[in-house]
């Protein structure tokens, strides 16, 4: 192997190792099994950006008996507003409205959105 290739390989390994060593370690999940997001709050765009349960379902209405429109396949999403609906395992009746990962709009029960309390922040009601 040429000196140039060895040098490039060593530099690549150092860069990768340094990046891994200085990168933020993943946060431990809370005892409840919820994933931890870097943030949970309403940004300047007016949307709530927060962690959520992967595969959380989005419903047509704020009710488990309404049709399912899709799901959230990532663990961090945005929500444009909240509204009251059926009570759920989160102990309240708050549901969040969002664009699901399949391009459909749907209502997600607050139990699946990792907010400290519901409704969270200054997110508007819809």
mmCIF file of C-alpha atoms in Angstrom:
data_model
loop_
_atom_site.group_PDB
_atom_site.id
_atom_site.type_symbol
_atom_site.label_atom_id
_atom_site.label_comp_id
_atom_site.label_asym_id
_atom_site.label_seq_id
_atom_site.Cartn_x
_atom_site.Cartn_y
_atom_site.Cartn_z
ATOM 1 C CA UNK A 1 0.000 0.000 0.000
ATOM 2 C CA UNK A 2 1.375 3.401 -0.921
ATOM 3 C CA UNK A 3 2.289 6.031 1.658
ATOM 4 C CA UNK A 4 -0.443 8.278 0.258
ATOM 5 C CA UNK A 5 -3.125 5.582 0.738
ATOM 6 C CA UNK A 6 -1.854 4.723 4.227
ATOM 7 C CA UNK A 7 -1.923 8.397 5.206
ATOM 8 C CA UNK A 8 -5.441 8.804 3.833
ATOM 9 C CA UNK A 9 -6.580 5.691 5.683
ATOM 10 C CA UNK A 10 -5.040 6.858 8.963
ATOM 11 C CA UNK A 11 -6.624 10.314 8.585
ATOM 12 C CA UNK A 12 -10.014 8.756 7.865
ATOM 13 C CA UNK A 13 -9.776 6.520 10.934
ATOM 14 C CA UNK A 14 -8.718 9.453 13.115
ATOM 15 C CA UNK A 15 -11.561 11.612 11.795
ATOM 16 C CA UNK A 16 -14.098 8.856 12.375
ATOM 17 C CA UNK A 17 -12.783 8.057 15.837
ATOM 18 C CA UNK A 18 -12.665 11.716 16.828
ATOM 19 C CA UNK A 19 -16.192 12.260 15.536
ATOM 20 C CA UNK A 20 -17.500 9.308 17.505
ATOM 21 C CA UNK A 21 -15.610 10.303 20.636
ATOM 22 C CA UNK A 22 -16.840 13.898 20.610
ATOM 23 C CA UNK A 23 -20.357 13.200 19.401
ATOM 24 C CA UNK A 24 -23.164 13.271 21.909
ATOM 25 C CA UNK A 25 -23.894 9.915 23.409
ATOM 26 C CA UNK A 26 -27.466 8.743 23.022
ATOM 27 C CA UNK A 27 -29.610 9.672 25.974
ATOM 28 C CA UNK A 28 -30.938 6.890 28.109
ATOM 29 C CA UNK A 29 -34.635 6.191 27.723
ATOM 30 C CA UNK A 30 -36.856 7.148 30.628
ATOM 31 C CA UNK A 31 -38.117 4.331 32.840
ATOM 32 C CA UNK A 32 -41.489 4.415 31.087
ATOM 33 C CA UNK A 33 -39.852 3.279 27.851
ATOM 34 C CA UNK A 34 -40.352 6.594 26.070
ATOM 35 C CA UNK A 35 -37.527 7.685 23.824
ATOM 36 C CA UNK A 36 -35.756 10.863 24.788
ATOM 37 C CA UNK A 37 -35.743 13.676 22.252
ATOM 38 C CA UNK A 38 -33.282 16.526 22.100
ATOM 39 C CA UNK A 39 -36.136 18.927 22.701
ATOM 40 C CA UNK A 40 -39.849 19.204 23.208
ATOM 41 C CA UNK A 41 -41.263 22.628 22.609
ATOM 42 C CA UNK A 42 -43.022 25.041 20.327
ATOM 43 C CA UNK A 43 -40.584 26.644 17.897
ATOM 44 C CA UNK A 44 -40.813 29.990 16.122
ATOM 45 C CA UNK A 45 -42.764 28.273 13.312
ATOM 46 C CA UNK A 46 -45.620 27.689 15.787
ATOM 47 C CA UNK A 47 -45.258 23.892 15.668
ATOM 48 C CA UNK A 48 -44.616 21.603 18.610
ATOM 49 C CA UNK A 49 -41.458 19.570 17.924
ATOM 50 C CA UNK A 50 -41.235 16.595 20.230
ATOM 51 C CA UNK A 51 -40.317 12.946 20.601
ATOM 52 C CA UNK A 52 -43.024 10.397 19.966
ATOM 53 C CA UNK A 53 -43.637 6.668 20.079
ATOM 54 C CA UNK A 54 -42.358 5.072 16.888
ATOM 55 C CA UNK A 55 -45.318 3.558 14.985
ATOM 56 C CA UNK A 56 -47.821 5.802 16.804
ATOM 57 C CA UNK A 57 -51.075 5.779 14.832
ATOM 58 C CA UNK A 58 -52.782 8.859 13.474
ATOM 59 C CA UNK A 59 -56.571 8.740 13.407
ATOM 60 C CA UNK A 60 -59.187 10.504 11.261
ATOM 61 C CA UNK A 61 -60.887 11.901 14.366
ATOM 62 C CA UNK A 62 -59.745 12.228 17.983
ATOM 63 C CA UNK A 63 -61.040 8.765 18.711
ATOM 64 C CA UNK A 64 -59.646 5.235 18.598
ATOM 65 C CA UNK A 65 -62.879 4.128 16.922
ATOM 66 C CA UNK A 66 -62.290 6.350 13.880
ATOM 67 C CA UNK A 67 -60.235 5.177 10.925
ATOM 68 C CA UNK A 68 -56.451 5.057 11.018
ATOM 69 C CA UNK A 69 -54.847 7.339 8.430
ATOM 70 C CA UNK A 70 -51.234 6.284 8.972
ATOM 71 C CA UNK A 71 -48.454 6.355 11.520
ATOM 72 C CA UNK A 72 -45.316 8.129 12.662
ATOM 73 C CA UNK A 73 -42.319 6.030 11.684
ATOM 74 C CA UNK A 74 -39.702 8.275 13.279
ATOM 75 C CA UNK A 75 -39.192 9.052 16.957
ATOM 76 C CA UNK A 76 -39.283 12.860 16.562
ATOM 77 C CA UNK A 77 -42.109 14.777 14.855
ATOM 78 C CA UNK A 78 -43.899 18.105 14.695
ATOM 79 C CA UNK A 79 -47.513 18.860 15.556
ATOM 80 C CA UNK A 80 -49.491 21.918 14.467
ATOM 81 C CA UNK A 81 -52.195 22.023 17.136
ATOM 82 C CA UNK A 82 -54.067 20.065 19.794
ATOM 83 C CA UNK A 83 -57.668 19.334 20.624
ATOM 84 C CA UNK A 84 -59.843 17.354 23.024
ATOM 85 C CA UNK A 85 -61.045 13.887 22.118
ATOM 86 C CA UNK A 86 -61.383 10.426 23.607
ATOM 87 C CA UNK A 87 -59.570 9.713 26.844
ATOM 88 C CA UNK A 88 -56.496 7.521 26.433
ATOM 89 C CA UNK A 89 -53.896 5.733 28.564
ATOM 90 C CA UNK A 90 -52.076 9.058 29.119
ATOM 91 C CA UNK A 91 -54.792 10.020 31.598
ATOM 92 C CA UNK A 92 -56.216 12.881 29.561
ATOM 93 C CA UNK A 93 -58.190 13.578 26.373
ATOM 94 C CA UNK A 94 -55.589 15.629 24.458
ATOM 95 C CA UNK A 95 -54.797 14.701 20.851
ATOM 96 C CA UNK A 96 -52.212 16.341 18.551
ATOM 97 C CA UNK A 97 -52.745 17.053 14.831
ATOM 98 C CA UNK A 98 -49.841 16.304 12.472
ATOM 99 C CA UNK A 99 -48.783 15.280 9.003
ATOM 100 C CA UNK A 100 -48.150 11.549 9.228
ATOM 101 C CA UNK A 101 -45.202 9.910 7.509
ATOM 102 C CA UNK A 102 -47.387 8.636 4.648
ATOM 103 C CA UNK A 103 -48.467 12.202 3.748
ATOM 104 C CA UNK A 104 -51.905 11.989 5.396
ATOM 105 C CA UNK A 105 -53.017 14.282 8.231
ATOM 106 C CA UNK A 106 -54.064 12.645 11.467
ATOM 107 C CA UNK A 107 -54.778 12.969 15.177
ATOM 108 C CA UNK A 108 -52.253 11.333 17.514
ATOM 109 C CA UNK A 109 -53.216 10.699 21.149
ATOM 110 C CA UNK A 110 -51.050 12.629 23.608
ATOM 111 C CA UNK A 111 -49.977 9.388 25.277
ATOM 112 C CA UNK A 112 -47.853 8.774 22.151
ATOM 113 C CA UNK A 113 -46.262 12.248 22.177
ATOM 114 C CA UNK A 114 -43.539 12.660 24.798
ATOM 115 C CA UNK A 115 -44.563 15.991 26.285
ATOM 116 C CA UNK A 116 -44.008 16.811 29.966
ATOM 117 C CA UNK A 117 -47.729 17.691 30.281
ATOM 118 C CA UNK A 118 -50.686 18.167 27.946
ATOM 119 C CA UNK A 119 -51.429 20.317 26.141
ATOM 120 C CA UNK A 120 -47.790 21.361 26.005
ATOM 121 C CA UNK A 121 -46.415 24.870 25.723
ATOM 122 C CA UNK A 122 -48.159 27.575 23.818
ATOM 123 C CA UNK A 123 -49.289 25.335 20.967
ATOM 124 C CA UNK A 124 -52.595 26.544 19.572
ATOM 125 C CA UNK A 125 -55.819 24.602 20.003
ATOM 126 C CA UNK A 126 -57.624 23.330 16.902
#
